[in-house]
mmCIF file with all atom_site columns, C-alpha atoms in Angstrom:
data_model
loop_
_atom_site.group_PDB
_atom_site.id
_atom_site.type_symbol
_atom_site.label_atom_id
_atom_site.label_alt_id
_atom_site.label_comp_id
_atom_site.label_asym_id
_atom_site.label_entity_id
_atom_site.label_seq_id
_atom_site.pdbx_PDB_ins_code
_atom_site.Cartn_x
_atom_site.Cartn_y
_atom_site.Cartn_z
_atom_site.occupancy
_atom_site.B_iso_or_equiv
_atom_site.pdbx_formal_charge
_atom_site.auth_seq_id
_atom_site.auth_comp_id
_atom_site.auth_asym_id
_atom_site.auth_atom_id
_atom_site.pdbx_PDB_model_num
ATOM 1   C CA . UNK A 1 1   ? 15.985  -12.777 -26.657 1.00 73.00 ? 1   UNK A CA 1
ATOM 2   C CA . UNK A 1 2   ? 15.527  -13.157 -22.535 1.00 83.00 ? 2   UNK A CA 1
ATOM 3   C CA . UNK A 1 3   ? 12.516  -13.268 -20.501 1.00 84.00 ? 3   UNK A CA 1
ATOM 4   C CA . UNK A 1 4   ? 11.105  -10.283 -18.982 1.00 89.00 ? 4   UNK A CA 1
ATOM 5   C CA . UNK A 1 5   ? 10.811  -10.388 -15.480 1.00 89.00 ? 5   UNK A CA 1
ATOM 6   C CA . UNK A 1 6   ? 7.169   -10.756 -16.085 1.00 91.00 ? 6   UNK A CA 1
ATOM 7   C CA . UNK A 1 7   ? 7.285   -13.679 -18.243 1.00 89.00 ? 7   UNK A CA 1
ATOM 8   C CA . UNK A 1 8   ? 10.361  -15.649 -15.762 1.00 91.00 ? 8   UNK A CA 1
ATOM 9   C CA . UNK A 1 9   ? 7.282   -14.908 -13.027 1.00 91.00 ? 9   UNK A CA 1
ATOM 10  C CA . UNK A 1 10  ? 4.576   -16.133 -14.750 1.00 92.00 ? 10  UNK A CA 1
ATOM 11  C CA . UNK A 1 11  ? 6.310   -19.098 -15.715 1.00 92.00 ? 11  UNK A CA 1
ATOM 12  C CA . UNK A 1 12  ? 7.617   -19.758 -11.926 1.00 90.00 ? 12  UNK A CA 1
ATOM 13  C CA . UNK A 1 13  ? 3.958   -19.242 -10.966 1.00 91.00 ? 13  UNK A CA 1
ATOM 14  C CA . UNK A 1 14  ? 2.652   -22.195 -13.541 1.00 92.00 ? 14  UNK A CA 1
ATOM 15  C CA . UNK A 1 15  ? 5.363   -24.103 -11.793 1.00 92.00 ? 15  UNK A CA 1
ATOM 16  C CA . UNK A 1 16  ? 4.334   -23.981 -8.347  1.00 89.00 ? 16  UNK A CA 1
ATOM 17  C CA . UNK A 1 17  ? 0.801   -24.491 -9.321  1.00 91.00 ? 17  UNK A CA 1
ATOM 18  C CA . UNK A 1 18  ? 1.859   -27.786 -11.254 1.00 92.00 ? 18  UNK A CA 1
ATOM 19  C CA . UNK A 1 19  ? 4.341   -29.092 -8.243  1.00 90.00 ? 19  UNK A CA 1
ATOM 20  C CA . UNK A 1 20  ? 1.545   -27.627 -5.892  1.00 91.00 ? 20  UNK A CA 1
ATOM 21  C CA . UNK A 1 21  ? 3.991   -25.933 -3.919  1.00 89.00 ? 21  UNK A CA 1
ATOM 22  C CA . UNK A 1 22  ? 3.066   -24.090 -0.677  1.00 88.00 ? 22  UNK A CA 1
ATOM 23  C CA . UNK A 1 23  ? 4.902   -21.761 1.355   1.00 86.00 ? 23  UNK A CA 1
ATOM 24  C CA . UNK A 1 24  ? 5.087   -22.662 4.852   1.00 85.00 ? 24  UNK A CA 1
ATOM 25  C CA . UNK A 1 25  ? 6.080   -19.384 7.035   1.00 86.00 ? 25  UNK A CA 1
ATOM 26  C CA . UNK A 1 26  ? 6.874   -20.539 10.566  1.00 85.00 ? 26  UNK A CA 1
ATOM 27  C CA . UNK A 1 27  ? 8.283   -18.114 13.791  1.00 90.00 ? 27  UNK A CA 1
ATOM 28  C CA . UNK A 1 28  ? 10.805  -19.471 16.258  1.00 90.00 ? 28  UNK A CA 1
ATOM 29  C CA . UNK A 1 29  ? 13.298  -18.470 18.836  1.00 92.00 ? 29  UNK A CA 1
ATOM 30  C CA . UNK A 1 30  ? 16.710  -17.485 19.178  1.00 94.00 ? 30  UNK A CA 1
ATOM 31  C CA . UNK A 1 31  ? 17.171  -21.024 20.157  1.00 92.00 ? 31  UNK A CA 1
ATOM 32  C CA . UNK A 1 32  ? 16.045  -22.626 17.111  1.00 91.00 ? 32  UNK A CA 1
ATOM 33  C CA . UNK A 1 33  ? 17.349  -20.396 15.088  1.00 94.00 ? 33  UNK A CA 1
ATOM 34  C CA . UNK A 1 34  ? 20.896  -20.951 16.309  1.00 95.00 ? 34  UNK A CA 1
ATOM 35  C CA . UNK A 1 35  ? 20.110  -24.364 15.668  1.00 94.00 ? 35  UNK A CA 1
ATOM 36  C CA . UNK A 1 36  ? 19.107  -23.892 12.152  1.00 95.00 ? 36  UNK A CA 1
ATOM 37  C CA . UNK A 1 37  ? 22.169  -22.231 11.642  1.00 96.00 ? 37  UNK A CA 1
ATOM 38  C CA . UNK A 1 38  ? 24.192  -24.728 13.406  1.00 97.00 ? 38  UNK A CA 1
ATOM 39  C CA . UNK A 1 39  ? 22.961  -27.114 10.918  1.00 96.00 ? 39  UNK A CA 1
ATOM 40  C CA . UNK A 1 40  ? 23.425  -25.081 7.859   1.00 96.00 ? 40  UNK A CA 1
ATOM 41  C CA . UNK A 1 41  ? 27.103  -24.602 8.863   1.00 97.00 ? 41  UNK A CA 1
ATOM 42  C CA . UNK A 1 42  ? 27.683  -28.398 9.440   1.00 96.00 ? 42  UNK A CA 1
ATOM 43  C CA . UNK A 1 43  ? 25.777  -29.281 6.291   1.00 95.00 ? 43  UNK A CA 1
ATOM 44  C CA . UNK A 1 44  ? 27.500  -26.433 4.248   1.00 96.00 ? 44  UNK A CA 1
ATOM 45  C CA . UNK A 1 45  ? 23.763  -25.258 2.965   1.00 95.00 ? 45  UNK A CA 1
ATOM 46  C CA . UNK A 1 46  ? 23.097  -21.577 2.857   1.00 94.00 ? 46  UNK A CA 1
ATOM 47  C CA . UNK A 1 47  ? 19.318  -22.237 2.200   1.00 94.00 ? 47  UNK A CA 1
ATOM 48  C CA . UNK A 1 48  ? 17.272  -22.633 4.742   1.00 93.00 ? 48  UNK A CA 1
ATOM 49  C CA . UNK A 1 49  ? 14.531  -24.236 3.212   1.00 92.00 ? 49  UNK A CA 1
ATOM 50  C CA . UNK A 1 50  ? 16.771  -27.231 2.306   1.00 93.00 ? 50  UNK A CA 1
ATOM 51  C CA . UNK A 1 51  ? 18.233  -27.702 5.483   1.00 95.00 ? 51  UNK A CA 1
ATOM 52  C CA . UNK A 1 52  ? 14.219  -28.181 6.895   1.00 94.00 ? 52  UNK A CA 1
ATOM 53  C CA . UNK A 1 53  ? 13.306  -30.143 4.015   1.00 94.00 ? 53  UNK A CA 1
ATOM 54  C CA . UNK A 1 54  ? 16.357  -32.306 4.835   1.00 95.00 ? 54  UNK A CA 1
ATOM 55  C CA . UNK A 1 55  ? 15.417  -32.502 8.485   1.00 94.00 ? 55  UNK A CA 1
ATOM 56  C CA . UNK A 1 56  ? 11.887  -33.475 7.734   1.00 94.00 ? 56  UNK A CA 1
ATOM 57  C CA . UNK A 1 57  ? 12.822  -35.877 5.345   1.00 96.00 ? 57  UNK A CA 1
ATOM 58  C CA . UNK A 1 58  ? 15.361  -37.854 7.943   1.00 95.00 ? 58  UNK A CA 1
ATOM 59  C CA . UNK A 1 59  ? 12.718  -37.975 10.357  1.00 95.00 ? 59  UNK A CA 1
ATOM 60  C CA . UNK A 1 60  ? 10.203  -39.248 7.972   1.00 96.00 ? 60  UNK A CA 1
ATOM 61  C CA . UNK A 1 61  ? 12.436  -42.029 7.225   1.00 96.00 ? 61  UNK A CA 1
ATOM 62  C CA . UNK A 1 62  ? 12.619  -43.040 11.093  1.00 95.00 ? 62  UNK A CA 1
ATOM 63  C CA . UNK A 1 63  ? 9.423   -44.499 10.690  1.00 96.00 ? 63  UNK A CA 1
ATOM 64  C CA . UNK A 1 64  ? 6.301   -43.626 12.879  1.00 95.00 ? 64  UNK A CA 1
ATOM 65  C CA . UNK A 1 65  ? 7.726   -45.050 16.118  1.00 94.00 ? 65  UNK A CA 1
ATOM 66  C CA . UNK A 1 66  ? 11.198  -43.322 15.658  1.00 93.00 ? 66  UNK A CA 1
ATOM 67  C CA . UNK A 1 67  ? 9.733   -40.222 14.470  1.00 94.00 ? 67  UNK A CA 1
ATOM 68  C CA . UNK A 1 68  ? 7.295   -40.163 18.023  1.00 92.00 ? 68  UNK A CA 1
ATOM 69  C CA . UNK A 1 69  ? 10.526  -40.540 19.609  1.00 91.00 ? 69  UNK A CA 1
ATOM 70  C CA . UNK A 1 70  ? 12.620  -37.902 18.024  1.00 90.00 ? 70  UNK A CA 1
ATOM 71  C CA . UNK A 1 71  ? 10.038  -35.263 18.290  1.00 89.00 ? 71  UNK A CA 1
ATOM 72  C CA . UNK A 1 72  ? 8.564   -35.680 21.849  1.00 87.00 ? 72  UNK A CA 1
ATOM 73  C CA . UNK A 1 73  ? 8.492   -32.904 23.851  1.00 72.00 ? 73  UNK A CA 1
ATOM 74  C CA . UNK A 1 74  ? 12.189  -32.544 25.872  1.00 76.00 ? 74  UNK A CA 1
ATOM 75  C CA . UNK A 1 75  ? 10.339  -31.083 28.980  1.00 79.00 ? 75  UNK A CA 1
ATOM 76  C CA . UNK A 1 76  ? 9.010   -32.390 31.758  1.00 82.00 ? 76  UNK A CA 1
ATOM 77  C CA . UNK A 1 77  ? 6.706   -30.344 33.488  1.00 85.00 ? 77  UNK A CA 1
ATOM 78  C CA . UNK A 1 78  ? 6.760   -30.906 37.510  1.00 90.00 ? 78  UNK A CA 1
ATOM 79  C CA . UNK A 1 79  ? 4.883   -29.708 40.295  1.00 93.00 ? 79  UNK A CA 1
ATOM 80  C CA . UNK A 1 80  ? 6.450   -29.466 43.371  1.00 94.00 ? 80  UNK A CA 1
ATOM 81  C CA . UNK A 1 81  ? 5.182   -30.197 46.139  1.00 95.00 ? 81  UNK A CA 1
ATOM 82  C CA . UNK A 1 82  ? 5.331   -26.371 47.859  1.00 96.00 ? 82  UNK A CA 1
ATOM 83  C CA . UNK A 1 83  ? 3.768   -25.469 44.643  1.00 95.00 ? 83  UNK A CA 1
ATOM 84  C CA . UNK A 1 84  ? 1.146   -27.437 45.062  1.00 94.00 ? 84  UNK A CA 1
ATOM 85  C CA . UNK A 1 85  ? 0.237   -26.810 48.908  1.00 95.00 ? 85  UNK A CA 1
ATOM 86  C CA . UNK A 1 86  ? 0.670   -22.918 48.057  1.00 96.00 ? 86  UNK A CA 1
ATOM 87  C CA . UNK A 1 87  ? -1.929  -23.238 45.088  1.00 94.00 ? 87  UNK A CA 1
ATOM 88  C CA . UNK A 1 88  ? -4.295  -25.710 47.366  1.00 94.00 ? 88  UNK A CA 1
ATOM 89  C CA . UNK A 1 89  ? -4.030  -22.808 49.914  1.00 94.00 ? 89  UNK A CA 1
ATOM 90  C CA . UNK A 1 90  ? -4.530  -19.840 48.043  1.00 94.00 ? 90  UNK A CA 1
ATOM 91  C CA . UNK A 1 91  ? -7.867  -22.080 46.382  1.00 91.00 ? 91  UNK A CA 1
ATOM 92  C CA . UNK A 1 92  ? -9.101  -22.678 49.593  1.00 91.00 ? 92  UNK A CA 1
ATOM 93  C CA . UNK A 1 93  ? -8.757  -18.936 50.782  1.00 92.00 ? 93  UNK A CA 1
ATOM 94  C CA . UNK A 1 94  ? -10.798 -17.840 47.408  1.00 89.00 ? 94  UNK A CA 1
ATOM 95  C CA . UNK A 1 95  ? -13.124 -20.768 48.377  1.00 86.00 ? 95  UNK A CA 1
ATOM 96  C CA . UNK A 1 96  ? -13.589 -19.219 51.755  1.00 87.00 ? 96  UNK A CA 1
ATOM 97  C CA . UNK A 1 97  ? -13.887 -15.343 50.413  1.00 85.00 ? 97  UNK A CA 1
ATOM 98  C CA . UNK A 1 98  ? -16.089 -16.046 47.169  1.00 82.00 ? 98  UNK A CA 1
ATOM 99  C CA . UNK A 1 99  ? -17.829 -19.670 48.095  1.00 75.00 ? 99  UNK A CA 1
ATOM 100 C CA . UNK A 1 100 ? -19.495 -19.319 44.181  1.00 75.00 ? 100 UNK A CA 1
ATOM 101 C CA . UNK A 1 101 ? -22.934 -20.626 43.382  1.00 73.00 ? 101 UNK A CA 1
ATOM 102 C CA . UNK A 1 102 ? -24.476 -22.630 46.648  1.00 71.00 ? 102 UNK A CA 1
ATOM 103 C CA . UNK A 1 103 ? -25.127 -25.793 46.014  1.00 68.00 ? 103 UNK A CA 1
ATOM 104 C CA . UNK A 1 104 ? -28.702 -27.756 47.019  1.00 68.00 ? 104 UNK A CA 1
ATOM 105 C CA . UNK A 1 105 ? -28.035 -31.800 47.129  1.00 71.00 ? 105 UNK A CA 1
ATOM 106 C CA . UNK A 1 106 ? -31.362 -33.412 44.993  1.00 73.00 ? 106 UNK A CA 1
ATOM 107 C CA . UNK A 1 107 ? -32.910 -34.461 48.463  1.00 72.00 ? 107 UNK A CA 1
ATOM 108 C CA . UNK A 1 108 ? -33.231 -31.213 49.533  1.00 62.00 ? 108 UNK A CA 1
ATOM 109 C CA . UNK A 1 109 ? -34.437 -29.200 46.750  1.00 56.00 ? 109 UNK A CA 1
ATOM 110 C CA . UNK A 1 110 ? -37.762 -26.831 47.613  1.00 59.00 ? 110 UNK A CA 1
ATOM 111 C CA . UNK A 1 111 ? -39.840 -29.033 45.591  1.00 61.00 ? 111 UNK A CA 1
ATOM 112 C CA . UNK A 1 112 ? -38.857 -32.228 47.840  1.00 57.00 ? 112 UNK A CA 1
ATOM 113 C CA . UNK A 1 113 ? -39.474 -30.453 50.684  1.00 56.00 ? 113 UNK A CA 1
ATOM 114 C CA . UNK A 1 114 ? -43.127 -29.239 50.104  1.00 62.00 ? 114 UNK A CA 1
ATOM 115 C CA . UNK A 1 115 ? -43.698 -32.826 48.951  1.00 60.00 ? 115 UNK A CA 1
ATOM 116 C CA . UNK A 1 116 ? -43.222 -33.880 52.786  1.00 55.00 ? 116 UNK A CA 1
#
């Protein structure tokens, strides 16, 4: 006689419990997607999950060194240097506008001065 659909999910369920799966949702990009997809077509996988588990298990096996390596961020962030003199500007023109809280250097705090 087969399972009910209730019984083939209860039984899944005691599996995932003893293999303590977890599902891992994750969002990404067109970018990453396509790249996903890219290597689903070269592998000739349709699942998805296998194709990451694959992934993360060749990295693994680069070692902690190789694995630093592979996965280090591919951007370099750069300020130029009109960037820079624009934002020092536009600081010192807030600076100028709003000065903030004054400040009173130790010597010259009200106490100090009574005391002379």
């Amino acid at each position: 006689m087969a399972k009910t659909g209730q019984e083939r999910s209860a039984k899944a369920a005691l599996k995932r419990i003893e293999f303590d799966e977890k599902e891992l949702r994750h969002r990404c990009r067109l970018g990453t997607r396509l790249t996903l997809e890219e290597l689903m077509d070269w592998s000739e996988d349709t699942e998805q999950a296998s194709v990451i588990e694959g992934c993360l298990r060749y990295v693994h096996s680069l070692g902690r060194d190789g694995a630093r390596e592979a996965l280090k961020a591919r951007h370099e962030i750069v300020i130029s240097e009109n960037v820079a003199r624009e934002f020092r500007n536009q600081s010192l023109a807030e600076l100028k506008r709003d000065p903030g809280d004054e400040f009173i250097p130790p010597d010259q705090s009200p106490s100090a001065l009574r005391a002379r």
